[in-house]
Short mmCIF file of C-alpha atoms and ligand atoms in Angstrom, two decimals:
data_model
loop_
_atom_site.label_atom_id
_atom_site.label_comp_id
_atom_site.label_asym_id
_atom_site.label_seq_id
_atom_site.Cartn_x
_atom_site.Cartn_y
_atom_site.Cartn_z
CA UNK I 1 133.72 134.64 110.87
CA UNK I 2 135.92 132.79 113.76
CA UNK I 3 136.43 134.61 116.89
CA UNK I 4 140.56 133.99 116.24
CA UNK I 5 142.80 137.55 116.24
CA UNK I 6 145.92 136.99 114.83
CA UNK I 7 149.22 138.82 116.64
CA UNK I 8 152.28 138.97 114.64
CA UNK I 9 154.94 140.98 113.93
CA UNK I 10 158.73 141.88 112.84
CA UNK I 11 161.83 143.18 114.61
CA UNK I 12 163.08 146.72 112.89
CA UNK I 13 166.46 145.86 112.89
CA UNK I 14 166.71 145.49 108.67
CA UNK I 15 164.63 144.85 106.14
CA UNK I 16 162.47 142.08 105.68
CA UNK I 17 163.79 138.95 103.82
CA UNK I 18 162.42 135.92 101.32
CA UNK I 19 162.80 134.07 104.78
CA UNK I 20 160.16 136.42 106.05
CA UNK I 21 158.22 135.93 103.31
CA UNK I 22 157.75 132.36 102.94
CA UNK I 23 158.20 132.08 106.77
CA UNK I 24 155.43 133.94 108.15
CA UNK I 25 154.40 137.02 105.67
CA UNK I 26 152.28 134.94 102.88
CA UNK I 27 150.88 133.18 106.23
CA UNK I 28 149.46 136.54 107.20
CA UNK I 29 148.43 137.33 103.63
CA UNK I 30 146.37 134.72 103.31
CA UNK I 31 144.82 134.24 107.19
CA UNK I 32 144.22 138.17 105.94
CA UNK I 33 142.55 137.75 103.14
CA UNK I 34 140.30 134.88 104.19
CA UNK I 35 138.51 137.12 105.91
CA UNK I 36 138.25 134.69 109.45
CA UNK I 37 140.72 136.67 111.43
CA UNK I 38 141.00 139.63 113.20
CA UNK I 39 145.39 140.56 112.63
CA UNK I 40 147.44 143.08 114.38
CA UNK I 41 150.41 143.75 113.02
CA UNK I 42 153.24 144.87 115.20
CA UNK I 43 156.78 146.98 114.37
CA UNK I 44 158.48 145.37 117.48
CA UNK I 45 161.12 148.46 118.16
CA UNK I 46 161.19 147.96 121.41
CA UNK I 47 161.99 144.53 121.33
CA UNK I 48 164.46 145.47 118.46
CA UNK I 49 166.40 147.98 121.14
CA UNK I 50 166.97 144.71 123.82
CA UNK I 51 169.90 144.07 121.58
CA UNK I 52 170.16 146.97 119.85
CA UNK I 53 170.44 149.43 122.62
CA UNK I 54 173.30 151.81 120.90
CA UNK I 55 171.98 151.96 117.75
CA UNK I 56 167.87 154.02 118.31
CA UNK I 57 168.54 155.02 114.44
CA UNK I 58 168.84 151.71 113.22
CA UNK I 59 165.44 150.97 114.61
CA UNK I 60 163.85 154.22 113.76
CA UNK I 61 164.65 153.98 110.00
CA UNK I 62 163.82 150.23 109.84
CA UNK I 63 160.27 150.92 111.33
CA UNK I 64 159.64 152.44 107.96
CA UNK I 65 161.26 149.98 105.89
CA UNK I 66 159.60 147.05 107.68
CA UNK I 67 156.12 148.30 107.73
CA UNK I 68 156.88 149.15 103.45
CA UNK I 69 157.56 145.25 103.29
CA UNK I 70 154.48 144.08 105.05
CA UNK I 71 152.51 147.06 102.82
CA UNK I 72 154.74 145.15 99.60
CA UNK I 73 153.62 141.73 100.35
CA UNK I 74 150.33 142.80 100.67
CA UNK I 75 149.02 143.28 104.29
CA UNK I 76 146.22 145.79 104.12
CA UNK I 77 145.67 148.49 106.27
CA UNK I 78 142.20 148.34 105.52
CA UNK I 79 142.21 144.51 106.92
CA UNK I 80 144.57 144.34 109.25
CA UNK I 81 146.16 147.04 112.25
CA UNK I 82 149.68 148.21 112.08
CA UNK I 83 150.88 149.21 115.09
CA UNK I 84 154.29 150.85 116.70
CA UNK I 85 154.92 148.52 120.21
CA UNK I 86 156.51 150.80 122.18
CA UNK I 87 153.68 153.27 121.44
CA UNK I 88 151.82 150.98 123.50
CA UNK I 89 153.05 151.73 126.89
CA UNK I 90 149.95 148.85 128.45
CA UNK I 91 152.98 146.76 126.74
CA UNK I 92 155.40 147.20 129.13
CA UNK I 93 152.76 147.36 132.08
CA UNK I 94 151.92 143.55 131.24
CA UNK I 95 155.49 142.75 130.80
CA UNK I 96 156.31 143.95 134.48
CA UNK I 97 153.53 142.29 135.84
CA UNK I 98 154.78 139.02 134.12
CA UNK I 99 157.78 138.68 135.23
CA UNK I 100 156.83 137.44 138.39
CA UNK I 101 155.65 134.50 137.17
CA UNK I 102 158.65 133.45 135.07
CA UNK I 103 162.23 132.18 136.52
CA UNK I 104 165.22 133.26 135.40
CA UNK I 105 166.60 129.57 135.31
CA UNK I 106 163.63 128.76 132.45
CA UNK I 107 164.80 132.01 130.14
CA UNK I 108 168.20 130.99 130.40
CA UNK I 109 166.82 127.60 129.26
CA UNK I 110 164.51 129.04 126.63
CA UNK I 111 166.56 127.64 123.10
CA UNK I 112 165.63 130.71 120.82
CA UNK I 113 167.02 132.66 123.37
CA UNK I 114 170.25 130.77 123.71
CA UNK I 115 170.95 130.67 120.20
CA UNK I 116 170.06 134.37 119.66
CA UNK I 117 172.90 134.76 122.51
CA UNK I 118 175.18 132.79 120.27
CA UNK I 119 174.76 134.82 117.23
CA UNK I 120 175.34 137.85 119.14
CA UNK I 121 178.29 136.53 121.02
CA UNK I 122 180.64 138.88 119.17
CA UNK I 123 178.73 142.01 120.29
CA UNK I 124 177.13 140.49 123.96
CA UNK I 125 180.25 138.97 125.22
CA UNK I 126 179.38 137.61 128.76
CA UNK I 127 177.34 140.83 129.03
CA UNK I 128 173.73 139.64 128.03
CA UNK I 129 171.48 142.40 128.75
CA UNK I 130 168.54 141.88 131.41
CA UNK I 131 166.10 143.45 128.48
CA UNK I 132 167.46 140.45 125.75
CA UNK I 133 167.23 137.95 128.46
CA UNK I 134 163.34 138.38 129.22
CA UNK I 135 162.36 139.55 125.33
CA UNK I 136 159.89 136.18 125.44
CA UNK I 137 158.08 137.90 128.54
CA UNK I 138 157.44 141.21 126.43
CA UNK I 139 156.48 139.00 123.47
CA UNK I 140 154.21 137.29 125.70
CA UNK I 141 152.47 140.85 126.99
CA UNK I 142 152.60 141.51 122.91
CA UNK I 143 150.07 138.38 122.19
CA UNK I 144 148.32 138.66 125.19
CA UNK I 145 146.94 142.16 125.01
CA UNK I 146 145.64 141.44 121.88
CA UNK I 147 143.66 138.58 123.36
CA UNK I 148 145.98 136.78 120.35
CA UNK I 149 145.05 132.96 119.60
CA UNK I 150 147.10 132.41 116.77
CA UNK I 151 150.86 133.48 116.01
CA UNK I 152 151.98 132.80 112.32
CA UNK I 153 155.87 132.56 113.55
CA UNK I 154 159.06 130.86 112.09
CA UNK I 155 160.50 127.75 113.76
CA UNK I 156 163.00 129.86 115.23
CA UNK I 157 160.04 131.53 117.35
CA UNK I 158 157.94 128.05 118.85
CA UNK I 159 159.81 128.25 122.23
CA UNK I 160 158.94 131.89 122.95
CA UNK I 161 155.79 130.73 122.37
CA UNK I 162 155.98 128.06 124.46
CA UNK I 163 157.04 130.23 127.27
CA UNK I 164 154.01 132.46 126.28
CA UNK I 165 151.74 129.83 126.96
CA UNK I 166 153.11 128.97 130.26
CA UNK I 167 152.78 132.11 131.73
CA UNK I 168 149.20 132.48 130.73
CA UNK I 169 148.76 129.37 132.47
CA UNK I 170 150.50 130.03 135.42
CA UNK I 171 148.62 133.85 135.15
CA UNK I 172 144.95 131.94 134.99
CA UNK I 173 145.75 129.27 137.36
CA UNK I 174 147.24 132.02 140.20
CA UNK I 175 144.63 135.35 139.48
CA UNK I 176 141.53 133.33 137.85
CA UNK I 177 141.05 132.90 134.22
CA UNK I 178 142.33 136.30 132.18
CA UNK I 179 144.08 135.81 129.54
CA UNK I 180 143.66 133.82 126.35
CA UNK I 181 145.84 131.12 125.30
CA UNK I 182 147.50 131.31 122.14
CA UNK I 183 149.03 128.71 119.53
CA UNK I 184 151.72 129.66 116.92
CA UNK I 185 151.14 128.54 113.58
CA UNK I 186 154.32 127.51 111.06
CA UNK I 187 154.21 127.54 107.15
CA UNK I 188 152.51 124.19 105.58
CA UNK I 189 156.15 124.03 103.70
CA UNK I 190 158.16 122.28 105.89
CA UNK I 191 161.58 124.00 104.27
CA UNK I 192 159.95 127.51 105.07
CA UNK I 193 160.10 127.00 108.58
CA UNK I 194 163.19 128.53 108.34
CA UNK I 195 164.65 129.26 105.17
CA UNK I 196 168.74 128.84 105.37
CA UNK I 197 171.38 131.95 104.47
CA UNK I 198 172.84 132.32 101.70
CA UNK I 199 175.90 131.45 103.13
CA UNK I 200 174.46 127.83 104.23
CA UNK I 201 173.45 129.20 107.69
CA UNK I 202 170.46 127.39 108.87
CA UNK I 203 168.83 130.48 109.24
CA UNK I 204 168.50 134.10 107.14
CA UNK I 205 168.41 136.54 109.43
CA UNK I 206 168.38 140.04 109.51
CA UNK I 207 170.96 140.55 112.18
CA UNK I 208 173.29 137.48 110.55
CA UNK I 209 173.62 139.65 107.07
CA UNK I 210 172.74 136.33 105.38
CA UNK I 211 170.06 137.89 103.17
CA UNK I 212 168.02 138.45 100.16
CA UNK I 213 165.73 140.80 100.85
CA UNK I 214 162.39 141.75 99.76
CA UNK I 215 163.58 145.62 98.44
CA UNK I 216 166.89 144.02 96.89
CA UNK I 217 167.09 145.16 93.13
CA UNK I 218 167.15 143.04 90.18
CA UNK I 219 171.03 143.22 90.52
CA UNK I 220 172.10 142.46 93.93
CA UNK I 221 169.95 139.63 94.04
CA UNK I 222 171.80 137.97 90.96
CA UNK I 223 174.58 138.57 92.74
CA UNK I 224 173.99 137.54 96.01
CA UNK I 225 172.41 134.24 93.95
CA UNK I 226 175.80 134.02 92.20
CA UNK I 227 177.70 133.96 95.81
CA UNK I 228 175.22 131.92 97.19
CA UNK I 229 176.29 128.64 99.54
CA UNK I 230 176.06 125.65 97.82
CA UNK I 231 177.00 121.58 98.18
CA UNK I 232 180.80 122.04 98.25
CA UNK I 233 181.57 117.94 97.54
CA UNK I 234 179.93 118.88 94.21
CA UNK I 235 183.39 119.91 92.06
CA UNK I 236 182.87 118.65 88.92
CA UNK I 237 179.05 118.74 86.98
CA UNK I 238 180.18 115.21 86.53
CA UNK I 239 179.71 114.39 90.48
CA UNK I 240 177.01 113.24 92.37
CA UNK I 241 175.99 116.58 94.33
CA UNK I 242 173.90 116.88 97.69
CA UNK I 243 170.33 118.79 97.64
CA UNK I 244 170.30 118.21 101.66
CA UNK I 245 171.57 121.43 103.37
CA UNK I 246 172.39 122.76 99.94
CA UNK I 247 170.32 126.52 100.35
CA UNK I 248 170.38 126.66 96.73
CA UNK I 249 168.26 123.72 96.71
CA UNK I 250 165.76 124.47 99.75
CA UNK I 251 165.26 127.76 98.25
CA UNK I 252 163.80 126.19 94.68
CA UNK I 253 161.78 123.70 96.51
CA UNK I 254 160.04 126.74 98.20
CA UNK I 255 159.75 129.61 95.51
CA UNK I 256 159.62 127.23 91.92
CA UNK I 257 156.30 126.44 90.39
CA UNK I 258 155.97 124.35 87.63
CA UNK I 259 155.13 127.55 85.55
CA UNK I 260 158.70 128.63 86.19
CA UNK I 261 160.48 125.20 85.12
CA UNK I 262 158.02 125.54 81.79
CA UNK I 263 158.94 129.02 81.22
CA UNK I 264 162.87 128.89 82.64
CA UNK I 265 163.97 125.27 82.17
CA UNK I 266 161.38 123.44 80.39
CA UNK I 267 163.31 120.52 80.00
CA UNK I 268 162.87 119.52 83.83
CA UNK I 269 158.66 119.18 85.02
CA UNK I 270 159.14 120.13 88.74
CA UNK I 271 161.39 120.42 91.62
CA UNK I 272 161.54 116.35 92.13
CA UNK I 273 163.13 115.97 88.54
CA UNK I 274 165.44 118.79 88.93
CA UNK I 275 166.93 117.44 92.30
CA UNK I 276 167.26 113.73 90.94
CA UNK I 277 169.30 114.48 88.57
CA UNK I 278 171.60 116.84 90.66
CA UNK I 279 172.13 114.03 93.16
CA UNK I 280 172.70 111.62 90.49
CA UNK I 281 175.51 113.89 88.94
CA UNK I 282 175.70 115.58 86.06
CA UNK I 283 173.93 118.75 86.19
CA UNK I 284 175.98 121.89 87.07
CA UNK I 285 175.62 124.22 90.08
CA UNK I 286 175.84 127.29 87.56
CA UNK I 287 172.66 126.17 85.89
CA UNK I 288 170.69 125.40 88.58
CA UNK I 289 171.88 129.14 89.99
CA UNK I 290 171.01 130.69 86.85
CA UNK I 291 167.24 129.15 87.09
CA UNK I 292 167.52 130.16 90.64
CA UNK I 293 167.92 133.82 89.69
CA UNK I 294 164.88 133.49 87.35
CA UNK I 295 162.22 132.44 89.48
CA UNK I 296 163.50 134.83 92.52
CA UNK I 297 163.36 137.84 90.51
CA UNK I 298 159.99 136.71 88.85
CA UNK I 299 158.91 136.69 92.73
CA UNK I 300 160.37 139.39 93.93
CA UNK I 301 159.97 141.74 91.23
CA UNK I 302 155.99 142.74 92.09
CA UNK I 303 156.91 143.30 95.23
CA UNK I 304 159.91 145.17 95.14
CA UNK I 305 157.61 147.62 92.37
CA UNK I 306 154.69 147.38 94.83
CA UNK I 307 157.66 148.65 97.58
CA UNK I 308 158.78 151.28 95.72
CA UNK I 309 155.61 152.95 94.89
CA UNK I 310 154.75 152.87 98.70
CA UNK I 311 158.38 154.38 99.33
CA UNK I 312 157.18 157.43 97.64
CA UNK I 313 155.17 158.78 100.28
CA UNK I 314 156.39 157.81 103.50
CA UNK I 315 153.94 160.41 105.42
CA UNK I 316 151.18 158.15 104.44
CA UNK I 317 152.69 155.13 105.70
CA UNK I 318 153.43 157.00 109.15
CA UNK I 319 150.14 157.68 109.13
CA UNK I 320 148.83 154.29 108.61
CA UNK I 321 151.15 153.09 111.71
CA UNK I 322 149.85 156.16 113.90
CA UNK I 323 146.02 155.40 113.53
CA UNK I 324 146.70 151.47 114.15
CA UNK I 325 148.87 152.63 117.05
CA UNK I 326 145.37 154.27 118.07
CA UNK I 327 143.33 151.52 117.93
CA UNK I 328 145.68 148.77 118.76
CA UNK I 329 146.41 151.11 122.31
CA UNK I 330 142.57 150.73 122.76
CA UNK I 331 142.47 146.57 122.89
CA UNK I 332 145.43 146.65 124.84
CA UNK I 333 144.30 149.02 127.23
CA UNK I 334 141.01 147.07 127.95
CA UNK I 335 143.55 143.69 128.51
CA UNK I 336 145.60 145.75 131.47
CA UNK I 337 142.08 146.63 132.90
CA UNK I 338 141.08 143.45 132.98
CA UNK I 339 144.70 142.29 134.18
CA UNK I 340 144.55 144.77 136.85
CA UNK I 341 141.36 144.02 138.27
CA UNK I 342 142.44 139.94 138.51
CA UNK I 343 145.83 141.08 140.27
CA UNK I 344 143.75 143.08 142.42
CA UNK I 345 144.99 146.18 141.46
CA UNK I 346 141.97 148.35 140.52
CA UNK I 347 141.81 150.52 143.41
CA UNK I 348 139.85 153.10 142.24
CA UNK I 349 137.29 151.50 140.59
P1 ATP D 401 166.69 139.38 113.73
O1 ATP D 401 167.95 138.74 113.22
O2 ATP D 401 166.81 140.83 113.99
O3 ATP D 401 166.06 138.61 114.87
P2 ATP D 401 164.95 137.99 111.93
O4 ATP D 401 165.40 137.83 110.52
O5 ATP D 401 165.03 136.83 112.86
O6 ATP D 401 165.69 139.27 112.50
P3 ATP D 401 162.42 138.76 113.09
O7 ATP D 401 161.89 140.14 112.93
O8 ATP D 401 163.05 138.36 114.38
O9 ATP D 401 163.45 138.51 111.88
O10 ATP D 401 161.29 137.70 112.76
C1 ATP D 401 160.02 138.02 112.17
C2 ATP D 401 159.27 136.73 111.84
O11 ATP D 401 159.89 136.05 110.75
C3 ATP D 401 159.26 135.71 113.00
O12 ATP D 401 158.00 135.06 112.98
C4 ATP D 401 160.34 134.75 112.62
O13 ATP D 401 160.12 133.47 113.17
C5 ATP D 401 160.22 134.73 111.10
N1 ATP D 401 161.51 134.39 110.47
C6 ATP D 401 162.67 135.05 110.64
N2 ATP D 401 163.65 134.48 109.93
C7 ATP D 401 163.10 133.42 109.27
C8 ATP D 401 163.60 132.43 108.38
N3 ATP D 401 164.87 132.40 108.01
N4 ATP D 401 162.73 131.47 107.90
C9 ATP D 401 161.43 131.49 108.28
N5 ATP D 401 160.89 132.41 109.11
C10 ATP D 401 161.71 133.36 109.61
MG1 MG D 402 164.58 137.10 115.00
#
């Protein structure tokens, strides 16, 4: 047994994709199931509302649907605690108390937040609001109340992390050593960093509707697979086509197994074979789609049955989220004690 605690956790703004999954779910799974860590496992809906301020149903229902993923995939309640952030109001304590020791000039500069910005340009405008702006301090009072050392994140998140780590630097150095520092941690597969849209996107994300998600039936996914981006030089099955920034691609050299090619398309050993002859022409996009399909639905069909089952009884999942909420409140709350006392705010003993 390490003394690591794992913090990590989604957005309930949709359900959770096969970006998710190979980006930081089967990370959890396994850091879960090696039995090293301590995990928390947070439904961020109050980070979900800093750009999705007119829309409290959207994240409501999704708090449900995202903690039925994580159930799906196979985080276990038993192992790990699920917990509701804004039930967690030492979460918003920590964030005030942080912003202090962050400028506004380096969150303007943070790069996750300035893309997020430009993805949301349609709905933002010039109007950013002051809760989207400083989302990396709350995400920095998320890992630090857990006393988090590692955060299995996407690419998209290692600059919020970043900015996590400098301000519990700049916390230790000012009030005396606190708070622990954390590292994020990426998937070993360098494509599942952050796995493209469908529609060639270089990332699927929930708010960019570029998805295939984890609850998607047998049907849409064949669908969406049929629609799917792919290398649009590659006309004929006679031409040379490109695997590079082809999604169709990047997604088989993350999900296919050589048990799929031997089952699917036998007549190709592994991914490397597959691609060669693509590039070298002569292999058709609606083949390569149709294997595609095959090996998503093999991998997505457990989990969507696993989902399903778990859908049945929502109480109980509630009720999973409301005793973690319970516990997680009591870490936290022994982080803002600690927190206070530093800042010297514990007048009353
Ligand atoms: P939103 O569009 O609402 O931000 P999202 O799809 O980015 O949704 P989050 O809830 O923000 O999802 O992210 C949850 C976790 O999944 C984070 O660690 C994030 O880095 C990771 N992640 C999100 N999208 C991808 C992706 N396409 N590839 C790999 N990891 C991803
Ligand atoms: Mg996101």
């Amino acid at each position: 047994m390490t003394n690591d605690i794992i913090l990590t956790g989604d957005r309930p703004t949709g359900q959770l994709h096969i970006g998710h999954f190979v980006g930081a779910l089967q990370r959890r799974v396994e850091m879960q199931n090696s039995g090293k860590y301590k995990s928390f496992i947070m439904i961020a809906d109050a980070q979900a509302l800093t750009d999705n301020a007119d829309n409290p149903g959207k994240v409501r229902d999704n708090v449900l649907q995202v903690a039925l993923d994580n159930l799906a995939v196979g985080i276990d309640p038993d192992k790990s605690t699920y917990f509701i952030q804004s039930t967690i109001p030492e979460l918003t304590e920590l964030t005030f108390f942080y912003s202090n020791l962050v400028t506004l000039a380096r969150l303007q500069r943070n790069p996750t937040v300035k893309s997020e910005i430009q993805n949301n340009r349609e709905k933002f405008g010039a109007s950013v609001p002051v809760g989207f702006l400083t989302y990396p301090i709350s995400q920095a009072a998320d890992i630090t109340a857990f006393n988090a050392t590692v955060v299995p994140v996407g690419e998209d998140q290692l600059p919020v992390i970043e900015q996590t780590q400098e301000i519990v630097q700049k916390f230790n150095n000012t009030y005396g050593e606190t708070l622990v520092m954390p590292r994020g941690v990426l998937a070993e597969n360098e494509n599942a960093r952050r796995l493209p849209g469908i529609d060639g996107n270089a990332k699927m994300g929930k708010s960019l509707g570029n998805v295939i998600n984890l609850g998607d039936s047998a049907d849409v996914i064949a669908t969406r697979i049929k629609t799917m981006y792919t290398d649009p030089t590659h006309l004929r099955v006679e031409d040379p086509g490109h695997t590079e920034n082809n999604p169709v691609f990047t997604y088989l050299s993350v999900f296919a197994k050589p048990e799929h090619f031997a089952a699917f398309l036998p007549e190709y050993a592994n991914y490397a074979e597959l691609a060669t002859h693509y590039e070298r022409g002569g292999l058709g996009d609606v083949k390569v789609k149709k294997f595609l399909n095959e090996v998503m639905q093999e991998t997505l069909r457990p989990i969507r049955e696993r989902r399903e089952t778990l859908a049945r009884d929502p109480g109980e999942v509630m009720e999973i989220l409301r005793q973690g909420s319970i516990k997680a409140r009591e870490v936290a709350a022994e982080t803002m004690a600690r927190v206070k006392k530093a800042m010297k705010l514990d007048y009353f003993g």
